[in-house]
Coordinates of C-alpha atoms and ligand atoms in Angstrom, one line a residue:
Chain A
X592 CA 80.8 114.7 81.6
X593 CA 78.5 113.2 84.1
X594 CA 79.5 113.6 87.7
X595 CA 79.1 110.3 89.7
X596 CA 78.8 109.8 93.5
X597 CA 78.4 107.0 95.7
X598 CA 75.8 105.5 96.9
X599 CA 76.7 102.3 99.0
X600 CA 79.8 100.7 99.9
X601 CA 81.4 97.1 101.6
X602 CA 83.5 95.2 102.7
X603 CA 84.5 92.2 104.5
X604 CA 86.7 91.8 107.5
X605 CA 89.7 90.9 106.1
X606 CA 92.0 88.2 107.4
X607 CA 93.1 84.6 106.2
X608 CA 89.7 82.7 106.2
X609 CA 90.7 79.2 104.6
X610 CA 87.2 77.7 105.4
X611 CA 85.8 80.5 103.1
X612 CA 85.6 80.5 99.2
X613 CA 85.4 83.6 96.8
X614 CA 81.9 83.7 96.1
X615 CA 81.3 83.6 100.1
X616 CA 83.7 86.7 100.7
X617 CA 82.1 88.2 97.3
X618 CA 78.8 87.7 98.9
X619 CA 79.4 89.1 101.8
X620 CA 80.8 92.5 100.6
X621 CA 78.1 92.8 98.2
X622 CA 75.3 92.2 100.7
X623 CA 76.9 94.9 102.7
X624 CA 77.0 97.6 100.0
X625 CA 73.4 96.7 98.9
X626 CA 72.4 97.1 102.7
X627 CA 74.6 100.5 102.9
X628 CA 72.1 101.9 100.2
X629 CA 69.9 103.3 102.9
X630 CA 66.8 103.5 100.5
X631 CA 67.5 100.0 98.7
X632 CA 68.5 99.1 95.6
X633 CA 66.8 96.7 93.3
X634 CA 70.1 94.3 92.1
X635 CA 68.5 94.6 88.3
X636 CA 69.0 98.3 88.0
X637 CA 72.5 98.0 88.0
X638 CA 73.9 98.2 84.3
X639 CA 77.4 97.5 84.5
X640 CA 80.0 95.6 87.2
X641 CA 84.2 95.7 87.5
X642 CA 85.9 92.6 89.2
X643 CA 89.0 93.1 90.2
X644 CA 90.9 90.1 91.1
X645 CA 95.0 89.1 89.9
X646 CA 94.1 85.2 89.5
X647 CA 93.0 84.3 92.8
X648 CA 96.0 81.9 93.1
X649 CA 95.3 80.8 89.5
X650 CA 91.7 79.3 90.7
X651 CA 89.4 80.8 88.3
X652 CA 90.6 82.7 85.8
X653 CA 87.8 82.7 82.9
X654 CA 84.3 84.2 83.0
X655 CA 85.3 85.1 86.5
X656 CA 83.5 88.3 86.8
X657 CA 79.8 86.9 86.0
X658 CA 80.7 84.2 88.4
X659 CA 80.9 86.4 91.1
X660 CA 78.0 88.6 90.2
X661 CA 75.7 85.8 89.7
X662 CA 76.7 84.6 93.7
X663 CA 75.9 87.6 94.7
X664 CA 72.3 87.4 93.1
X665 CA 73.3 89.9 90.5
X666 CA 72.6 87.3 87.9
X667 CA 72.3 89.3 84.5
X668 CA 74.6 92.2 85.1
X669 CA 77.0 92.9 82.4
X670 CA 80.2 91.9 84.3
X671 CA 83.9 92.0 83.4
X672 CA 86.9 91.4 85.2
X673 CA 89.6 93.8 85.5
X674 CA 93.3 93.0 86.2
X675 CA 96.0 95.4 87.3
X676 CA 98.0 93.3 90.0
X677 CA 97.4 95.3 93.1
X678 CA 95.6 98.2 91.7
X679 CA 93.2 95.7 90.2
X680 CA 90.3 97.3 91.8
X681 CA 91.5 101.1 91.8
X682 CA 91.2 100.1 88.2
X683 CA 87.9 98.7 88.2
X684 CA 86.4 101.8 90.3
X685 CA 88.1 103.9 87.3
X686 CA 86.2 101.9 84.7
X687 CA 82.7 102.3 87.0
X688 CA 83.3 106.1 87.1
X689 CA 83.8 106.1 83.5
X690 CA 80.8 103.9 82.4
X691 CA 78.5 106.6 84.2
X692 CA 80.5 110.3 83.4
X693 CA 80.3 108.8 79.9
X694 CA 76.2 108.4 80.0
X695 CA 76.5 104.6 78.9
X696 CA 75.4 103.1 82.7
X697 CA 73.1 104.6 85.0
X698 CA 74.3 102.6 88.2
X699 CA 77.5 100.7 88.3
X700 CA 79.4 98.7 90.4
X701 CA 83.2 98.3 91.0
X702 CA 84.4 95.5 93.4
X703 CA 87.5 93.4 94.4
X704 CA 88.3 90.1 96.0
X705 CA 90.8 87.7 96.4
X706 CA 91.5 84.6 97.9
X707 CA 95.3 83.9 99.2
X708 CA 95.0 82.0 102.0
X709 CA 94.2 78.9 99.7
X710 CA 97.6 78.0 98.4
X711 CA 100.4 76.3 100.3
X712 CA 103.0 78.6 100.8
X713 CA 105.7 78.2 98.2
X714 CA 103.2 78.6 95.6
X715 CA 102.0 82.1 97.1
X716 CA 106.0 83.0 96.5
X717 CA 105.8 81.7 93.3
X718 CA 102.3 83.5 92.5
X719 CA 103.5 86.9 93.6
X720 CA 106.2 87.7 92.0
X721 CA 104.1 87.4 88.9
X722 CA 103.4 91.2 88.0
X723 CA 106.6 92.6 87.0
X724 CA 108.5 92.2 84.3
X725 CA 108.8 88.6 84.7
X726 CA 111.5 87.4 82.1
X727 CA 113.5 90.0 83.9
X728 CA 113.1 90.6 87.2
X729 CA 112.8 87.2 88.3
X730 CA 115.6 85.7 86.9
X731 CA 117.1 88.5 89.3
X732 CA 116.0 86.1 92.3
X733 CA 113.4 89.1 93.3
X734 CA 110.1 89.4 93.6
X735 CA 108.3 93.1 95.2
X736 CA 110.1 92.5 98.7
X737 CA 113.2 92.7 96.7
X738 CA 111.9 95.9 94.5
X739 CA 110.9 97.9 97.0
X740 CA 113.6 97.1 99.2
X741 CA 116.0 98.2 96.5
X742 CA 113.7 101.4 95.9
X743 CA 114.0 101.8 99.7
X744 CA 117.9 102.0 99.6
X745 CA 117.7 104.5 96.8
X746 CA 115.3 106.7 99.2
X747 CA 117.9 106.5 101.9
X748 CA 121.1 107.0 99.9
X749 CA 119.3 109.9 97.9
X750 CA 118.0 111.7 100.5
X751 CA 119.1 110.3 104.2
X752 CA 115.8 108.7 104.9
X753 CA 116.5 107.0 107.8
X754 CA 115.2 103.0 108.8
X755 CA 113.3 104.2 111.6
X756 CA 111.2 106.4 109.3
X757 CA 110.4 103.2 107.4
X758 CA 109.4 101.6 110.8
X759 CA 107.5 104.3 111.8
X760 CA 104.7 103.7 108.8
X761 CA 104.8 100.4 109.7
X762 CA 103.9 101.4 113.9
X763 CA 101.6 103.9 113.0
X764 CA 99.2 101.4 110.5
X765 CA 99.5 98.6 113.1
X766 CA 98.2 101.1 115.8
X767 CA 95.9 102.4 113.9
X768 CA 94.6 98.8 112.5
X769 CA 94.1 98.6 116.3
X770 CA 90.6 100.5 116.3
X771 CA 89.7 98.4 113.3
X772 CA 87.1 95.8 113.2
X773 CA 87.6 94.9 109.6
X774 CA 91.2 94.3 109.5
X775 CA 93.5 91.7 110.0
X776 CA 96.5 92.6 111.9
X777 CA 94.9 94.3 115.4
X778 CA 98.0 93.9 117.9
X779 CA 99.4 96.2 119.7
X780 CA 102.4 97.1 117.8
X781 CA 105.4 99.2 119.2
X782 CA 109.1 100.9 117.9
X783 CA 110.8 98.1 120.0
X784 CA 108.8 95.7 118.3
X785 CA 110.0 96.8 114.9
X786 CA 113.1 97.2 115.7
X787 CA 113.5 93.1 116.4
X788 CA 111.7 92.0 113.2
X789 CA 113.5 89.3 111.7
X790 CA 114.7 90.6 107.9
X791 CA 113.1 89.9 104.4
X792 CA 115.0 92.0 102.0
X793 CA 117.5 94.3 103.5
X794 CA 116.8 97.7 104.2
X795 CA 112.9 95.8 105.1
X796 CA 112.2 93.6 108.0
X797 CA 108.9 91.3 107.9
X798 CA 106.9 94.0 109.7
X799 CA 107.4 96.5 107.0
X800 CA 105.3 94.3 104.6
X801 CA 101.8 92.8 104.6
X802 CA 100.9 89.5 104.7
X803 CA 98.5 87.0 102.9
X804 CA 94.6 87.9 103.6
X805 CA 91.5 86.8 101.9
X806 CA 89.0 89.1 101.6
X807 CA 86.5 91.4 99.3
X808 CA 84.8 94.2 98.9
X809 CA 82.3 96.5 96.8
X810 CA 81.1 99.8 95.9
X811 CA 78.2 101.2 94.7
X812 CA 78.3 104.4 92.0
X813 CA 75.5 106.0 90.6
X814 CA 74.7 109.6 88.5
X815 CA 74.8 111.8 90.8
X816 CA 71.6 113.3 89.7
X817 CA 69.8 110.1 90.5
X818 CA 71.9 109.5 93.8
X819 CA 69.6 111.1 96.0
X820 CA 66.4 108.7 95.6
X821 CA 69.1 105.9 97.1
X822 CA 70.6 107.8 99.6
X823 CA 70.7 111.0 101.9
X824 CA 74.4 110.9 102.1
X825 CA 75.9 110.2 98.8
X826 CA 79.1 110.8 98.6
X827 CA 80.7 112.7 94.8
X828 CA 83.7 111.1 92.9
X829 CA 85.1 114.8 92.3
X830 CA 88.7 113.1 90.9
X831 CA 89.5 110.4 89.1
X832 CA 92.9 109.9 87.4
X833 CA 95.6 106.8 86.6
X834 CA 98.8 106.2 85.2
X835 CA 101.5 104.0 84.4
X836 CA 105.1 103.4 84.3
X837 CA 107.9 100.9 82.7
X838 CA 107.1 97.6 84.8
X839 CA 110.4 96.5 85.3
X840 CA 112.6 99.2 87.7
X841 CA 115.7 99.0 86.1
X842 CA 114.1 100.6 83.3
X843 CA 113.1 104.0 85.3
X844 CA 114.9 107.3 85.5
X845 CA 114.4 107.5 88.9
X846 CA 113.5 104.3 91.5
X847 CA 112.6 107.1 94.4
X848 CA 109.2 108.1 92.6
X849 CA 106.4 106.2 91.2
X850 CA 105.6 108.6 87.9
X851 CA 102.5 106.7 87.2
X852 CA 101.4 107.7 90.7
X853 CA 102.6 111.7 90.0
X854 CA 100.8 111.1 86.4
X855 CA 97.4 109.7 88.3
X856 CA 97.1 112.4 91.1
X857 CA 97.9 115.3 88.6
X858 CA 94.7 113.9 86.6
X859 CA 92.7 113.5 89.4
X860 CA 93.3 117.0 91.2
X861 CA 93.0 118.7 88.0
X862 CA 89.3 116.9 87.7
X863 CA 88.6 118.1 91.4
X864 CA 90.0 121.5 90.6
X865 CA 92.1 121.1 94.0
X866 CA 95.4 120.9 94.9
X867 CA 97.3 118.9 97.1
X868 CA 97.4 120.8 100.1
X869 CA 93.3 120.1 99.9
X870 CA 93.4 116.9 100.8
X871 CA 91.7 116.5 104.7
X872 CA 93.0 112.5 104.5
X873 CA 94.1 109.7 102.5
X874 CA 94.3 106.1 102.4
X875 CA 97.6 105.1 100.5
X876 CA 98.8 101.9 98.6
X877 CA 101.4 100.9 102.0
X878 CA 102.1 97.4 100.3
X879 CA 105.8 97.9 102.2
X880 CA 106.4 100.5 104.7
X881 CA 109.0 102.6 102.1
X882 CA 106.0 102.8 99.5
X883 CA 103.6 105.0 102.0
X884 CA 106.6 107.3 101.9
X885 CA 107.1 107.4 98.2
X886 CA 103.3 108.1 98.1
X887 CA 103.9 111.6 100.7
X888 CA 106.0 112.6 97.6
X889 CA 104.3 111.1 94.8
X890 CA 101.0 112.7 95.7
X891 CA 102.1 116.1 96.4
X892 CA 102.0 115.9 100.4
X893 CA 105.3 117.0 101.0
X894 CA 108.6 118.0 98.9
X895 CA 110.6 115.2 97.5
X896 CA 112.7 113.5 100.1
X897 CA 111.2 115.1 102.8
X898 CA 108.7 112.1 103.5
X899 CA 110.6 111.1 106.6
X900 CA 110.6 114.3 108.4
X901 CA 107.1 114.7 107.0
X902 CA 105.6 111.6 108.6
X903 CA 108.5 111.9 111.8
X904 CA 106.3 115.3 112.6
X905 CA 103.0 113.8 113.4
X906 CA 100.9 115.4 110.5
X907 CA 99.6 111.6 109.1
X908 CA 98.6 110.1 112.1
X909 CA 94.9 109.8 113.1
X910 CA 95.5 113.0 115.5
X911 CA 97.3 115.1 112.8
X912 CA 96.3 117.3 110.3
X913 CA 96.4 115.2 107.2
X914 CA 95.6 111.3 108.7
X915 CA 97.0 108.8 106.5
X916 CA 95.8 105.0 106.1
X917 CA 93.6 105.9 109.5
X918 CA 92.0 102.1 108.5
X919 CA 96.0 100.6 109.7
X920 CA 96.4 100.4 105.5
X921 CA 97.9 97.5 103.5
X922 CA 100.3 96.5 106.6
X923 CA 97.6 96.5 109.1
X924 CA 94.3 96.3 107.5
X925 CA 95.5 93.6 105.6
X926 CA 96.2 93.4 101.1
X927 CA 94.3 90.8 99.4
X928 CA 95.4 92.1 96.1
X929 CA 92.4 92.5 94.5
X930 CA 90.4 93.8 97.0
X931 CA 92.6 96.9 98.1
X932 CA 91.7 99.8 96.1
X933 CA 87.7 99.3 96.3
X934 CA 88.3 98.6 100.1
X935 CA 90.1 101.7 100.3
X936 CA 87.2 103.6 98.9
X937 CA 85.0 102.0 101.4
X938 CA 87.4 103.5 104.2
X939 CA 87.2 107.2 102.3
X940 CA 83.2 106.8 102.0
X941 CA 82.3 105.8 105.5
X942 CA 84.8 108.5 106.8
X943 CA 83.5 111.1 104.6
X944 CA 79.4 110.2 105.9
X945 CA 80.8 110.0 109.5
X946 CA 80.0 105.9 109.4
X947 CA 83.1 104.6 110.8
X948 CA 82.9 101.5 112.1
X949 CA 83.9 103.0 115.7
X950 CA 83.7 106.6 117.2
X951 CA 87.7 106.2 117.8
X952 CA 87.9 105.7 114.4
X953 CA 86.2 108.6 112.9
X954 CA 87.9 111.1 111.7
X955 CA 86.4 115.4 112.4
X956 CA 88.3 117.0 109.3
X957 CA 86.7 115.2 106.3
X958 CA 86.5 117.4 103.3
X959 CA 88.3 115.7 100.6
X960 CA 89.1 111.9 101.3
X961 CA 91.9 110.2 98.3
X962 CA 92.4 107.1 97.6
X963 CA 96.0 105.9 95.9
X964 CA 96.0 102.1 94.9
X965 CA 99.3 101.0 93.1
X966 CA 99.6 97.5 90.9
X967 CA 103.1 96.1 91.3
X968 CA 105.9 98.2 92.3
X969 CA 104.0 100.8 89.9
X970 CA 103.2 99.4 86.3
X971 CA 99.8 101.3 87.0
X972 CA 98.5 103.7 89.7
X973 CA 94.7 104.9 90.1
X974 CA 93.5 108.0 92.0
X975 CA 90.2 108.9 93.4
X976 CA 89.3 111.9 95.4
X977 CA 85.8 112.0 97.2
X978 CA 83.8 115.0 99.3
X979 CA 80.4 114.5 100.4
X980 CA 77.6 115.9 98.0
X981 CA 76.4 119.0 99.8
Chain B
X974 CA 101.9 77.3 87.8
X975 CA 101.1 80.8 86.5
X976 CA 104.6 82.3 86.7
X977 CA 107.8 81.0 85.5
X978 CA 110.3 81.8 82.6
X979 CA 109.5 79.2 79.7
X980 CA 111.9 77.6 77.7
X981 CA 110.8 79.3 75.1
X982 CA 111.0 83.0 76.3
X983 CA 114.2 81.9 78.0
X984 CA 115.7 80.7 74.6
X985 CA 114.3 83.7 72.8
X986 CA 116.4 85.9 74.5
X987 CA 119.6 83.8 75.0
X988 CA 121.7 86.0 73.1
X989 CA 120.8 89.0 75.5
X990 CA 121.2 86.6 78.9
X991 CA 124.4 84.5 77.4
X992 CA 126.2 87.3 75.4
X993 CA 125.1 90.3 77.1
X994 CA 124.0 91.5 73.4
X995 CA 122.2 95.4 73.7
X996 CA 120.5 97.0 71.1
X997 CA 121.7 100.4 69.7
X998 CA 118.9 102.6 68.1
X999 CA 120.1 103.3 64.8
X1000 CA 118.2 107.0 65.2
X1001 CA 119.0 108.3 68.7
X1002 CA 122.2 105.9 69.5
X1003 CA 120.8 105.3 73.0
X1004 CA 121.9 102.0 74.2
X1005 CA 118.8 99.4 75.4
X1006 CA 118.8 96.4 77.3
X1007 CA 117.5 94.0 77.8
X1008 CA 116.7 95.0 74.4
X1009 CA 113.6 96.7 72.9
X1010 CA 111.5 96.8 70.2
X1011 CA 110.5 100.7 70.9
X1012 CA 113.3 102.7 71.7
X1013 CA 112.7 104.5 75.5
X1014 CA 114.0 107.9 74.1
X1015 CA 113.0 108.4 70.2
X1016 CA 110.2 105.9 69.6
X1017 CA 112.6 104.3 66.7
X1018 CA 111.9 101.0 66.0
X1019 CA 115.2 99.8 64.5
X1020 CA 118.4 98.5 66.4
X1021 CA 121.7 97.3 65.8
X1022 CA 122.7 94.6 67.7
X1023 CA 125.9 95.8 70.2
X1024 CA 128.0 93.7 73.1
X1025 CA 127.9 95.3 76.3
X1026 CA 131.3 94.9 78.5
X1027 CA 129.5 93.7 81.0
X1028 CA 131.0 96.7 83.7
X1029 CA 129.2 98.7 85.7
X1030 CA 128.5 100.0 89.4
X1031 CA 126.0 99.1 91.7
X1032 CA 123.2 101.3 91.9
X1033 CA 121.3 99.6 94.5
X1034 CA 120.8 96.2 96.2
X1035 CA 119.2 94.1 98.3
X1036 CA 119.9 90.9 100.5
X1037 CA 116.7 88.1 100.4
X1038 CA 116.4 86.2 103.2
X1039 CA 114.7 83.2 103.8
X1040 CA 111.4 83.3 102.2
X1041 CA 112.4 86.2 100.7
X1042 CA 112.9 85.2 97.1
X1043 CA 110.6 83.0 94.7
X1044 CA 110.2 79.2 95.5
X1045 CA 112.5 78.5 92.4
X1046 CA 115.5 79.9 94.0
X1047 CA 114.5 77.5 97.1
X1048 CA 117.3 74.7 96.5
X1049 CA 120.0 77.7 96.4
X1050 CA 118.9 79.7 99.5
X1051 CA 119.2 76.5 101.5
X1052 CA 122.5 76.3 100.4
X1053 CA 123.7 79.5 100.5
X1054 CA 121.3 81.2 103.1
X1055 CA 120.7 84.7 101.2
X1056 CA 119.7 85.8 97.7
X1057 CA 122.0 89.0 97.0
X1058 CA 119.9 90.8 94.1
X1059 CA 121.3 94.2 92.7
X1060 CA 120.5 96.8 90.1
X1061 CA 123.6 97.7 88.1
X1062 CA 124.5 101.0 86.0
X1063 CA 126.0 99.7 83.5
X1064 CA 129.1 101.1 81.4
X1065 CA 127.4 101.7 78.5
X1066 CA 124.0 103.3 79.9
X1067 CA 121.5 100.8 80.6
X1068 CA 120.5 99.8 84.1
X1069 CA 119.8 96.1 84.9
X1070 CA 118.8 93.9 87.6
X1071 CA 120.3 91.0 88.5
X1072 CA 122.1 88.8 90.9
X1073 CA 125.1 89.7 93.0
X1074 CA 127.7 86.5 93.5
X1075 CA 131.2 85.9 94.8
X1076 CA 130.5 88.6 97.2
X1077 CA 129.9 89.0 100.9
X1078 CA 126.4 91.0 101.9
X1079 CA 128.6 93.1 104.4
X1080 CA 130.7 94.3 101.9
X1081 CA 127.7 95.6 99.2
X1082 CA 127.5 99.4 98.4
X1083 CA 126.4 101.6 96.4
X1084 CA 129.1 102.9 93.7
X1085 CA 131.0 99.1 93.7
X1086 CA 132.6 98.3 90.5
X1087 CA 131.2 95.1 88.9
X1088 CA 131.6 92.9 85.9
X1089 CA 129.0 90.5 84.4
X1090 CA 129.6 86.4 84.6
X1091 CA 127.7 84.1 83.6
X1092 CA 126.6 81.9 86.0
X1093 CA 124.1 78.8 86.8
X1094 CA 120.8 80.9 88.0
X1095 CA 118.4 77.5 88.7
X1096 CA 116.9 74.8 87.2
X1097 CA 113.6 73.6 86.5
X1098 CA 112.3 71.1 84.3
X1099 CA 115.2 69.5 84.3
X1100 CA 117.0 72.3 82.3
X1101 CA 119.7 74.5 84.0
X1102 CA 118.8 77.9 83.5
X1103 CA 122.2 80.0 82.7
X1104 CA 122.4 83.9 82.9
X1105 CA 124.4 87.1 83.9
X1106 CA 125.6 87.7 87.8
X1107 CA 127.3 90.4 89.0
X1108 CA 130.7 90.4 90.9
X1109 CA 133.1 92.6 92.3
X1110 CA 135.2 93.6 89.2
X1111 CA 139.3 91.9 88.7
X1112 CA 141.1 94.1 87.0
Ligands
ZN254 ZN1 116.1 106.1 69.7

């Protein structure tokens, strides 16, 4: 196999932008990445693109791939769209990775947008709920709020996980969002705060879940043997793994793991030839606060139900020793579906080249970045792991 | 609108929603619903149709508040205020999720004894949609 490292990445700032349309945000992120290729790129040498998007709200949902290339003046590129509800994009950087380690592309690209903000608000409820096992799980009256607020009781009756370890993910993003230029949600954000957030789906209150946010963004992959003649600080694609799971939750052994999110990281480690306990810092799929804990467990972080007392200790915040979602993740940063997992490898990239946005931000202990990107309550999971190329 | 249950694929299954009918793999036994055309455990392909009794315990829940639950469930919140939403172990094996009814949040836990109704879910199109609820059991 080829390895593959890369070579630009961006993104917009993400927010609810209803004066802005797709190809604008698309633009945007793709203007950035192109710029973040420090020796240029010419848009024609790029063989292959991934677009992942859910449906934009049902706006465009043909051909939408090409459309986006072509307003981003990559006219000509051979473009497909990728779909995996939230891990849309993880997805598409999977299929980048796999067009160059296979020899058929020489430069790829795998991007992300979405667009939420245009819809009235009843139809957003009635969009979302759309990537489980429909015929089932809606007729239930539930859509993910519900799912992983039921997975969330599980957790606590299973192994004593306590609310305020749910509220503590959702503290620690919002702080760290804080720091953030790029994301959405940059208010100070305390215990107390939590603590009087009006409920969604018991165990979860609002501010354990992210909101609606337009935004997109892009990376840039090439051979790694070429990656030098665009860049001084490429950055290698060491593990790449996904997996998948029965859709509907009432059809898994257990609701306290996401096995497609065990199956992914197993593959991507064994690709890296690391283990766990390698891992410098993450960026993790925080959709609702209770699914940044699964993902402690899921990814080999700590033992299984010891995510709590695992997060309760300090070791994932941007001081510890293993910083998780240091970018304020899906709660803070901000979850336009189809933008999240390439938007997380933009996070892992500028970390791992020492480009954060602000010194605060930057992170000194950055051997092996991962990236963890879930679709749905987790149909399908894709994991990356990155290291700078020495 | 991209998602909502059709007619169709409601009516398809109405013997599953209506009569709480399971499959039984005629190779492992293992009991299925809502009903396959793979079995989970042995990959057989061939059921026998089976009635579930429609008992089973709460395995987990969950109480939607306003907001919480898709737009076509709208009409009902206002009415009622919550959406109680539960998965249930069911007597026979399978788990399933559905609604919770004749029941007050406070009083949810894990382990509760239920038994299946059925019970108006909404309507759209003009057409009631009909299907299984959960409530605390009688006997
Ligand atoms: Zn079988």
């Amino acid at each position: 196999m080829i390895d593959v490292a890369v070579i630009g990445v961006g993104q917009t700032r993400y927010g609810m932008f209803p004066g802005r349309t797709l190809k604008d945000l698309f633009y945007e992120a793709s203007r950035e990445a192109l710029d973040d290729v420090d020796k240029g790129l010419d848009p024609n040498d790029i063989d292959e693109a991934f677009v992942g998007t859910l449906s934009t709200g049902g706006a465009q949902l043909g051909n939408f791939a090409p459309l986006m290339m072509e307003a981003a003046g990559m006219v000509g590129v051979g473009a497909r769209h990728v779909e995996n509800a939230c891990a849309s994009s993880g997805f598409a950087m999977r299929d980048a990775v796999s067009a160059i380690s296979s020899g058929s592309a020489d430069i790829a690209v795998a991007a992300g947008v979405e667009k939420m903000s245009d819809l009235p608000r009843e139809r957003n409820r009635l969009w979302l709920g759309i990537s489980g096992d429909v015929e089932w799980e809606r007729l239930a009256g539930t859509n993910f709020a519900g799912i992983y607020a039921m997975m969330a009781r599980r957790h606590m009756f299973e192994y004593g996980t306590k609310i305020s370890h749910i509220k503590m993910v959702a503290v620690k993003n919002r702080q760290n969002a804080l720091e953030n230029p790029k994301a959405q949600f940059r208010s100070a954000f305390t215990m107390e705060q939590a603590t009087k957030s009006p409920n969604l789906a018991s165990p979860l209150d609002f501010s354990d879940a992210c909101g609606i946010t337009d935004g997109a963004s892009m990376v840039i992959l090439a051979r790694a043997d070429l990656a030098r003649s665009f860049t001084d600080q490429p950055v290698l694609v060491v593990g790449s793994g996904v997996g998948s799971d029965y859709v509907a939750i009432h059809d898994r052994t257990s609701l306290t793991k996401l096995q497609g999110a065990v199956d992914a990281s197993v593959k991507a480690y064994e690709m890296a030839g690391i283990r766990p306990e390698d891992i410098d810092f993450a960026e993790v799929h925080d959709c609702f606060a209770i699914a940044e804990l699964l993902s402690y467990e899921d990814l080999g972080f700590c033992d299984r139900g010891k995510s709590g007392i695992y997060l309760e200790s300090g070791i994932t915040q941007r001081d510890g020793k293993r910083p998780i979602n240091n970018s304020g993740g899906l709660i803070a940063k901000g979850h336009p579906i189809g933008s999240t997992g390439t938007g997380q490898i933009c996070e892992v990239v500028n970390q791992l080249r020492g480009r954060a946005d602000t010194s605060a931000r930057q992170l000194a202990n950055v051997g092996y970045g991962l990236t963890h990107n879930v679709g749905g309550s987790g149909a399908a999971v894709a994991v990356h792991i990155f290291k700078a190329m020495e | 609108m991209t998602s909502y249950i059709s007619l169709p694929m409601y009516a398809a299954n109405i013997d599953q929603r209506l009569r709480i009918i399971a499959g039984k793999c005629t190779n492992c036994s293992i009991i299925v619903y809502p009903q396959r055309l793979v079995c989970k455990c042995c990959g057989g392909k061939n059921f026998d149709l089976t009635p579930l009794s429609g008992l089973g315990e709460l395995y987990t829940f969950s109480v939607l508040h306003g907001g919480g639950a898709p737009s076509e469930f709208d009409y009902e919140q206002k009415m009622t205020g919550d959406v109680l939403c539960g998965i249930v172990d069911l007597f026979e094996g399978p788990r399933v999720m559905a609604r919770l009814a004749d029941i007050d949040s406070s009083q949810l836990k894990i382990g509760l004894k239920l038994e299946a109704v059925i019970r108006r879910l909404y309507d759209q199109e003009g057409i009631l949609r009909y299907g299984v609820k959960f409530v605390p059991e009688t006997l």
